[in-house]
Every structure is written in C-alpha cells, then in structure tokens.
Coordinates of C-alpha atoms and ligand atoms in Angstrom, one line a residue:
X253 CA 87.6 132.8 98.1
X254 CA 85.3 129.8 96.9
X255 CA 85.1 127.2 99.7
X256 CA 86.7 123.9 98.6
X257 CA 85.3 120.7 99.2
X258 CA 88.4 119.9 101.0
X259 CA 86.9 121.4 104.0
X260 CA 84.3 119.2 105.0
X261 CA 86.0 115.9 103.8
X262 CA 88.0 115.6 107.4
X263 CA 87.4 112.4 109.5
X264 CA 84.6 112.2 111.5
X265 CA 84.2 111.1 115.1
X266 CA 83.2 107.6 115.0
X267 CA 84.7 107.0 111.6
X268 CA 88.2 108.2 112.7
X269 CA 90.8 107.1 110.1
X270 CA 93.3 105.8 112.2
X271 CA 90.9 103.9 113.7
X272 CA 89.8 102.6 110.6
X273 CA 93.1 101.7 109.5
X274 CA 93.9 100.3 112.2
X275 CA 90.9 97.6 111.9
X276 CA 92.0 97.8 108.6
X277 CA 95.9 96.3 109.5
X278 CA 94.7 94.0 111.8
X279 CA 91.7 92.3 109.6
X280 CA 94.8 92.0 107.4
X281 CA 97.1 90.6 110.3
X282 CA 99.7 93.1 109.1
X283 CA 100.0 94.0 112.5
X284 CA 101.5 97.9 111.5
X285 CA 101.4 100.0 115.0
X286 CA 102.7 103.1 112.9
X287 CA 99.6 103.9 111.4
X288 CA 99.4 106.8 108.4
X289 CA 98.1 110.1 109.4
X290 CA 94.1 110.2 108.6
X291 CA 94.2 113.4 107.0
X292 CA 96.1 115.7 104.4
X293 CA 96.5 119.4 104.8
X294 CA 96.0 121.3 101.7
X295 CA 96.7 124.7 100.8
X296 CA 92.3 125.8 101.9
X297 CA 91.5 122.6 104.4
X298 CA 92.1 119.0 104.6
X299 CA 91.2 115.8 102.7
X300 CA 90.2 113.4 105.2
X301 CA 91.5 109.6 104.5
X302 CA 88.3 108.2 106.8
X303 CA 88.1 106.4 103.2
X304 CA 89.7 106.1 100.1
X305 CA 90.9 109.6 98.2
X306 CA 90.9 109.5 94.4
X307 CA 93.0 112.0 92.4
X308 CA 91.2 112.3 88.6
X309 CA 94.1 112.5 85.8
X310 CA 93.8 115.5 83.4
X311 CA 96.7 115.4 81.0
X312 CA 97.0 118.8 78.7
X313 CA 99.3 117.4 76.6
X314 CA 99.8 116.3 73.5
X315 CA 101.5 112.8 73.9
X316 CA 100.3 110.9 76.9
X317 CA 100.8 107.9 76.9
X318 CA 97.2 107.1 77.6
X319 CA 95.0 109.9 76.8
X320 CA 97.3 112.6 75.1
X321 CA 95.3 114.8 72.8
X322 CA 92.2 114.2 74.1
X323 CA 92.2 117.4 77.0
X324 CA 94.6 119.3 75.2
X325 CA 92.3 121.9 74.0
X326 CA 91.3 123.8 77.2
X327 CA 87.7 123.7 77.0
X328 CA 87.9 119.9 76.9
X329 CA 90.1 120.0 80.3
X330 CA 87.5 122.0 82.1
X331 CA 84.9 119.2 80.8
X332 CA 86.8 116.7 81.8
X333 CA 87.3 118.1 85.4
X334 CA 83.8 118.5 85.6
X335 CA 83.1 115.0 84.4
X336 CA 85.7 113.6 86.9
X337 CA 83.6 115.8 89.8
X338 CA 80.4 114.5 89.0
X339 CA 81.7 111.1 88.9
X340 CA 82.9 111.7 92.5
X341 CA 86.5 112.6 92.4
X342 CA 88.2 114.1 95.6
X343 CA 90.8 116.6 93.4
X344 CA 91.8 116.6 90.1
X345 CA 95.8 116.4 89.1
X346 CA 96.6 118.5 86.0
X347 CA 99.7 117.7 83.9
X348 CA 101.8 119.6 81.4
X349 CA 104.3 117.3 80.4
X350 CA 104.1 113.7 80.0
X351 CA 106.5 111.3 81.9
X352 CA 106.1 108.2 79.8
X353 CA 109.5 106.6 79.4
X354 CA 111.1 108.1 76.6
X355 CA 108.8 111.6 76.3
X356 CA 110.4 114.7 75.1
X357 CA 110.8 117.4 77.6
X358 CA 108.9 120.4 77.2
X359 CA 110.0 124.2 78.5
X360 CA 108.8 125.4 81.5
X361 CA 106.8 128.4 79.7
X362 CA 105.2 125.7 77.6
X363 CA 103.9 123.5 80.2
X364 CA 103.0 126.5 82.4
X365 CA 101.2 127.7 79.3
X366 CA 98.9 124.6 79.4
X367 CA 98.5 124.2 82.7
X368 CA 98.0 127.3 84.1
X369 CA 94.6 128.2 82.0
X370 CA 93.0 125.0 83.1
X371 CA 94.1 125.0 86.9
X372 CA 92.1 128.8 86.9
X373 CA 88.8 128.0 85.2
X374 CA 89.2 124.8 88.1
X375 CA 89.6 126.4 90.5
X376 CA 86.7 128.7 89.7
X377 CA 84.2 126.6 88.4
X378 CA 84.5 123.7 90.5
X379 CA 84.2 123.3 94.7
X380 CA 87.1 120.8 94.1
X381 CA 90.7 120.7 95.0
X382 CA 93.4 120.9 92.6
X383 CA 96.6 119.4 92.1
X384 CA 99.6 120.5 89.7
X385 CA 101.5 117.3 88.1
X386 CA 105.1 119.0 87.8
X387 CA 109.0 118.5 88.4
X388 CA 109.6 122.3 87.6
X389 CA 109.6 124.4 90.4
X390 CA 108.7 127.7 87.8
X391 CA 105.8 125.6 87.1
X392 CA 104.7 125.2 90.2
X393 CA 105.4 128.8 91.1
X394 CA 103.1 129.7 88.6
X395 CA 100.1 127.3 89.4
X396 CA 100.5 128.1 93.1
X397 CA 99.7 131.6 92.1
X398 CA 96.7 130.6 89.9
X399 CA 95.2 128.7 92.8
X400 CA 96.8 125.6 93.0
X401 CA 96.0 123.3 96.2
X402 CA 98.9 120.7 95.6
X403 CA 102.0 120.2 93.5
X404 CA 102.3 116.5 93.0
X405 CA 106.2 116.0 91.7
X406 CA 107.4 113.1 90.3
X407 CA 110.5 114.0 90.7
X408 CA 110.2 114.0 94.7
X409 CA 111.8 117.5 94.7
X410 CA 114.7 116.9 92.3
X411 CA 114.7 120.7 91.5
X412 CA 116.5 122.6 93.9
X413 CA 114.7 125.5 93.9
X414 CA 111.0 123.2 94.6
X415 CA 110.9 122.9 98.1
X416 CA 111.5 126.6 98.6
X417 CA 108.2 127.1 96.3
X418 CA 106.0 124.6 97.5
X419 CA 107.1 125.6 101.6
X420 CA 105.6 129.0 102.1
X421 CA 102.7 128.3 99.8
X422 CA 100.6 125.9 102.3
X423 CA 100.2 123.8 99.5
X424 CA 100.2 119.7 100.3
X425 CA 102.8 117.6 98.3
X426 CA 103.0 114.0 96.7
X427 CA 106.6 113.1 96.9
X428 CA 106.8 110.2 94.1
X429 CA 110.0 108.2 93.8
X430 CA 111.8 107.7 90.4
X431 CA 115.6 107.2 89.5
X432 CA 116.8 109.4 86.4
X433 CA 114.3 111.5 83.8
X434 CA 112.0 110.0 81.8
X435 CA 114.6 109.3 78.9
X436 CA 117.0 107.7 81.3
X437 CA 114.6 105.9 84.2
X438 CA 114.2 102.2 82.5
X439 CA 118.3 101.5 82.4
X440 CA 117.8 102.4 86.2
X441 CA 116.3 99.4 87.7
X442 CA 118.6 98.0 89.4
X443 CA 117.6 97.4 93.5
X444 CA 118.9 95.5 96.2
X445 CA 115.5 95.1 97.7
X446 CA 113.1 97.2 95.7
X447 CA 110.7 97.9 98.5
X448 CA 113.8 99.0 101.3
X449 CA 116.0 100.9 98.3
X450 CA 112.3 102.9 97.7
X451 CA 111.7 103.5 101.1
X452 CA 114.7 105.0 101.9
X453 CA 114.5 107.3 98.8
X454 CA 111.2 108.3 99.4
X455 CA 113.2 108.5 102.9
X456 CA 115.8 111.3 101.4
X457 CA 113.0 113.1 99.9
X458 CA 110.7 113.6 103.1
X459 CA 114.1 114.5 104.7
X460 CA 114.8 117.4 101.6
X461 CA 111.2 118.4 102.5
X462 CA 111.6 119.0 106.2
X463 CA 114.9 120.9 106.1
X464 CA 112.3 123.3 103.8
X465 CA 110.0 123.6 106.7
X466 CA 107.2 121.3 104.9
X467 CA 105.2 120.4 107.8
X468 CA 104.9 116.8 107.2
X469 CA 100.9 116.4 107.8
X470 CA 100.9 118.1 103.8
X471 CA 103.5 115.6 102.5
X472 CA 102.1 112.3 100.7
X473 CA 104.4 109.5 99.5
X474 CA 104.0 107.6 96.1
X475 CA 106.4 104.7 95.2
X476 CA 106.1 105.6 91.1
X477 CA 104.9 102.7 89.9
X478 CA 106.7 102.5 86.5
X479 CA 109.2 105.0 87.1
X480 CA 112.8 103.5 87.1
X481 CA 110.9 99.7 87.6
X482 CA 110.2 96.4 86.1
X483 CA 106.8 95.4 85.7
X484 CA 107.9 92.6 88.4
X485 CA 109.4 95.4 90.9
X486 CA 106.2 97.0 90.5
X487 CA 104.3 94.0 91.7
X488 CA 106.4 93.9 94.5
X489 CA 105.9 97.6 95.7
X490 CA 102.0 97.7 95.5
X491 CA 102.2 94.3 97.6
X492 CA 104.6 96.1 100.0
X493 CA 102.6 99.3 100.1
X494 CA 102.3 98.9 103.9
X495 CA 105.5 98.4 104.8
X496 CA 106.9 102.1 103.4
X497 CA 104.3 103.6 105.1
X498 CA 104.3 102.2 108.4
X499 CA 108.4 103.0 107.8
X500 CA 107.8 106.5 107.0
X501 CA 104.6 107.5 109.1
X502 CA 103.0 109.3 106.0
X503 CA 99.9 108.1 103.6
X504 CA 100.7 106.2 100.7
X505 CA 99.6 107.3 97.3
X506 CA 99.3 104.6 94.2
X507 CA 99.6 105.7 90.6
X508 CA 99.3 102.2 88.5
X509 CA 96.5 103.9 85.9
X510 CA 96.5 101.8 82.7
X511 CA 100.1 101.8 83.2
X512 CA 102.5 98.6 81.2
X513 CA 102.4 96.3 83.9
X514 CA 99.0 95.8 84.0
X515 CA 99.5 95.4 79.9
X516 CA 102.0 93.0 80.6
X517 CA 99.7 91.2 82.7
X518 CA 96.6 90.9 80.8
X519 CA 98.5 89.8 77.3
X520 CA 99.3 93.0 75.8
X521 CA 96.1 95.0 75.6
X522 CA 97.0 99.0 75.0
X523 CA 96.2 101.5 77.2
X524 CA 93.0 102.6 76.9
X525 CA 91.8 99.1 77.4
X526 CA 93.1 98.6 81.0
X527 CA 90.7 100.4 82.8
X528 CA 89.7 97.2 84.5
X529 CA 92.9 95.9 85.2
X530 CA 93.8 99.3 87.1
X531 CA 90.4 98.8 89.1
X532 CA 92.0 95.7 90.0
X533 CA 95.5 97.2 90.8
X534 CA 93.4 99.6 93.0
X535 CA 91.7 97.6 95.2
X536 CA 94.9 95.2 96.0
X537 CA 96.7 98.5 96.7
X538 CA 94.1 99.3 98.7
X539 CA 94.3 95.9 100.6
X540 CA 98.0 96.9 101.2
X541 CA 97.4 100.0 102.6
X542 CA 97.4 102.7 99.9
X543 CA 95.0 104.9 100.7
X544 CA 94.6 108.0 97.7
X545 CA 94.8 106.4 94.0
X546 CA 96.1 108.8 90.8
X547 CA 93.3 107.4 88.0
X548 CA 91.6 108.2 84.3
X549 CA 88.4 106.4 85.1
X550 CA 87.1 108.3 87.8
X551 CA 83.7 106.3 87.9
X552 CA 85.0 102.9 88.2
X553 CA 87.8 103.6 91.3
X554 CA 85.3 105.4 93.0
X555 CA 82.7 102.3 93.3
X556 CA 85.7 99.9 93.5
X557 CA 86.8 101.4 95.8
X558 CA 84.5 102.4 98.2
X559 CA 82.8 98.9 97.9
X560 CA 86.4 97.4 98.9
X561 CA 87.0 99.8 101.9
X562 CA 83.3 99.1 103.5
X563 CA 84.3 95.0 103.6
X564 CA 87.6 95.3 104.4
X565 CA 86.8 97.5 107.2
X566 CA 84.2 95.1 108.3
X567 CA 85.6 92.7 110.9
X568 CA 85.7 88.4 110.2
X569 CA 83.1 86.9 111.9
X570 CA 84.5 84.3 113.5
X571 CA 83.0 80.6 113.1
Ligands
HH2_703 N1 102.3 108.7 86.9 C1 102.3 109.5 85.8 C2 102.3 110.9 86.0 N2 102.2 111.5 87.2 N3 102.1 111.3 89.5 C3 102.1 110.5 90.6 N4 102.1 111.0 91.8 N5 102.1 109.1 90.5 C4 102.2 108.5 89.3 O1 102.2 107.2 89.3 C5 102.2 109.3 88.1 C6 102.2 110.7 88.3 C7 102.3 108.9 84.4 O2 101.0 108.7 84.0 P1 100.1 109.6 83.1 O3 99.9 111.0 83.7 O4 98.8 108.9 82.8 O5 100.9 109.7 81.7 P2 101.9 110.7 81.1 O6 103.1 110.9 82.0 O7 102.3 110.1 79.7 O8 101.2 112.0 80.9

C-alpha cells in the first residue's frame, strides 16, 4: 500500500495544535475553552491541524461554475493533482457533479464514471490524500473502493444509505451544511440567526453520523458557504466560524473559492478573477478559526496562509 503523506503530517510536540489554537483564541480574545481537535483521522493516518490544511479543488465536470471543462479529460485531472501537490496541497477533493445553484443533476454511474478513473491514477501516482466531493452514497461506495481517503458531502449525509458507506470504510468526512438541492437551495434562506440555525444543522448531521458509529475524530464541519445563503449570511458565517466550532467540538472547514460573494464584493468580477479575493476570504476565515480551506489556487492559500498562521500565532508584545 503506498504510504500517504497523511502519516507524517500529525502535530508535533512543541507545536501541539491545541496549543496553538489556543494562543490562537486568546491573541484574538475570543476566549473559546472548547478548542477543535488538532488532528483528522483519515482512512491510512491523520492530517495534523498544527497549521492550516488546504484541500486543492479538481472538478471532472463539464459545467463548474469556475473551472468546468478544464479537468474534464482525465489526463488533465492527474496534471492538475500533481500541479496542486507540488504547489503544496495537503489532499486533493475530486468532484463529479457540480453544485452551483441551478446545475443539472447527473446519474450516479455518470459521476462515478468521472471520478473514479482520476481518484485511482491519485491515489497511485501521488503520496497525497484524496478526497471524494459527493452526495451519492453509490458514489462514494465506489471511490472508497478505488482508494478513497475522504468523502466530503455536501449534502451532510442527506442520503440514507451514506453513513452506512462512509462508517466501516475508516474514511474521514466533511459534513457541509446546505438547505434543499442545488435547483432548490437559493429560495431557502430564510434563518432566525444564521450562524445558531447552522450550528444546529451541522448539529443534526454530526448526530446522524454518530448513531452510524463515525468516530467523531474523522468528522470535519463546513458551514457551505453559498449553499442555501445570501452573500450577507455568508459574511456572517465566516466571521462566526469560531463560534460553531467551539459549539460542536470539531474542526471547521471553509469553502468560499471564487464563490459570488466575493463577486458581489469586489464589483462583479467573474470567477476566474477572484482568486485574490478568496485569499482574502481565507485568511479572515482563518482569523476566525477555520482551520482546512476547499481552494483552486493552491499556490496562493498556501503562502497566505501559512504567512497568516505564523503572525497570528505570535503573541502581542505588549507596550
Ligand atoms: N463548494 C462546492 C463544492 N463542494 N465542498 C465543501 N466541503 N465545501 C464547499 O464550500 C464546496 C464543496 C462548490 O464549488 P466548486 O466545486 O468550485 O463548483 P461546482 O459545484 O460548480 O463544481
């Protein structure tokens, strides 16, 4: 079996995540005492969260809203995983079927026919976790059983029969929250207080997840930034990040890639011009205590990133 690099990225003594976090909350003033975990269990190791993790996208699909087409063609995926590797990704997150508001659904043997060739040649070519970007539990059946390290469903286990796949698998999960399907999730916005009604669904989720026997150390949380939400409610969740995970004890992932708020935000510009902006959605997530980011540019959340962690880590000097 090839050894992934998931092994070896687990917290080390004197950098101890929690400890880290913990400086982390309090140069904030946050003041959480229910700290995330400071590592996730995979299906072959952990991925330690001594600093920040960050999940490459790799859409196989033809429509995405940002980059559909471009990876479609297998031997462009593989590329672009390698690409995303060198340029210091911690796992790469393959997707069959684009979520956009408004897609088209696409059959389960259809997106298991894209997927599934790319997640393979991954998994062999490349000391690197990988993740399968799914709400179909055949889909994830079938990427498990091509070597699959994570299902990552946006759905938060909204097919019945997913928790029973992802349970005796070992596999870790990212539990996203969204309201409806894709053609449905934008006439579902309406919240009492966005970052509570969230918490608590995320909440029901983690709850379907445990009556599976998910141990909860493989379960990540992601409040699906543009998913059933206003570009406003977004703003709000990112800025709350802290709150649902000090309310649900588990590590907080942050998907805002090139998504519309950050459009909305900057005057309109399209998609494949927001790679800045997300930087910047990054690092304030960061600041709020996300601590893995879903991205396309690899290169740029990595430096961003890293650079933002090592001074916010670093404690005030006072006057
Ligand atoms: N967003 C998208 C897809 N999968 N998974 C998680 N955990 N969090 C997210 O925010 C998230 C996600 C949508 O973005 P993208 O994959 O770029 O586009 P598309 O759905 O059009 O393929």
């Amino acid at each position: 079996m090839t050894t992934t690099r998931a092994e070896y990225r687990v917290p080390s003594a004197e950098g101890d995540a929690t400890d880290g976090a913990s400086r982390l909350y309090s140069a904030l003033g946050t003041g959480h005492s229910a700290l995330p975990a400071g590592r996730w269990e995979l299906r072959r190791g952990a991925l330690g969260l001594d600093r920040p993790v960050v999940m490459g996208i790799l859409n196989v699909t033809p429509d995405s809203f940002s980059d559909g087409g471009r990876f479609f063609d297998p031997r462009h995926a593989i590329e672009q995983a390698r690409r995303m590797a060198g340029e210091g990704a911690d796992l790469v997150d393959v997707g069959g079927e684009s979520t956009r508001p408004g897609a088209s659904a696409v059959s389960a043997d259809e997106e298991a026919a894209r997927v599934v060739p790319v997640l393979r040649a991954i998994r062999e070519a490349l000391d690197l976790p990988v993740s399968v970007d799914t709400r179909k539990a055949a889909v994830a059946r079938e990427a498990l059983a091509a070597g699959a390290d994570v299902v990552n469903d946006v759905s938060g286990l909204g097919d019945a029969e997913m928790a029973s796949v992802v349970a005796p698998s070992g596999a870790g999960l990212v539990l996203m929250h969204m309201r409806g399907t894709p053609a449905t999730m934008q006439g579902l916005t309406d919240y009492g207080d966005v970052v509570d009604d969230v918490a608590a669904e995320l909440g029901e989720a983690l709850a379907r997840a445990d009556a599976a026997g998910i141990a909860r150390e493989r379960v990540v949380l992601d409040p699906g930034i543009g998913f059933a939400k206003t570009a406003e409610q977004n703003l709000e969740l990112i800025a709350s990040l802290d709150r649902i995970g000090a309310r649900l004890g588990r590590p907080i992932l942050l998907g805002a890639s090139r998504k519309s708020f950050i459009g909305a935000l900057l005057g309109g510009v399209p998609a494949d011009a927001r790679d800045a902006g997300t930087t910047g959605a990054c690092v304030a997530g960061l600041a709020r205590g996300a601590r893995l980011f879903r991205v396309h540019d690899v290169r740029a959340a990595r430096q961003a990133l890293d650079v933002a962690w090592a001074i916010l880590r670093t404690p005030a000097r006072a006057p």
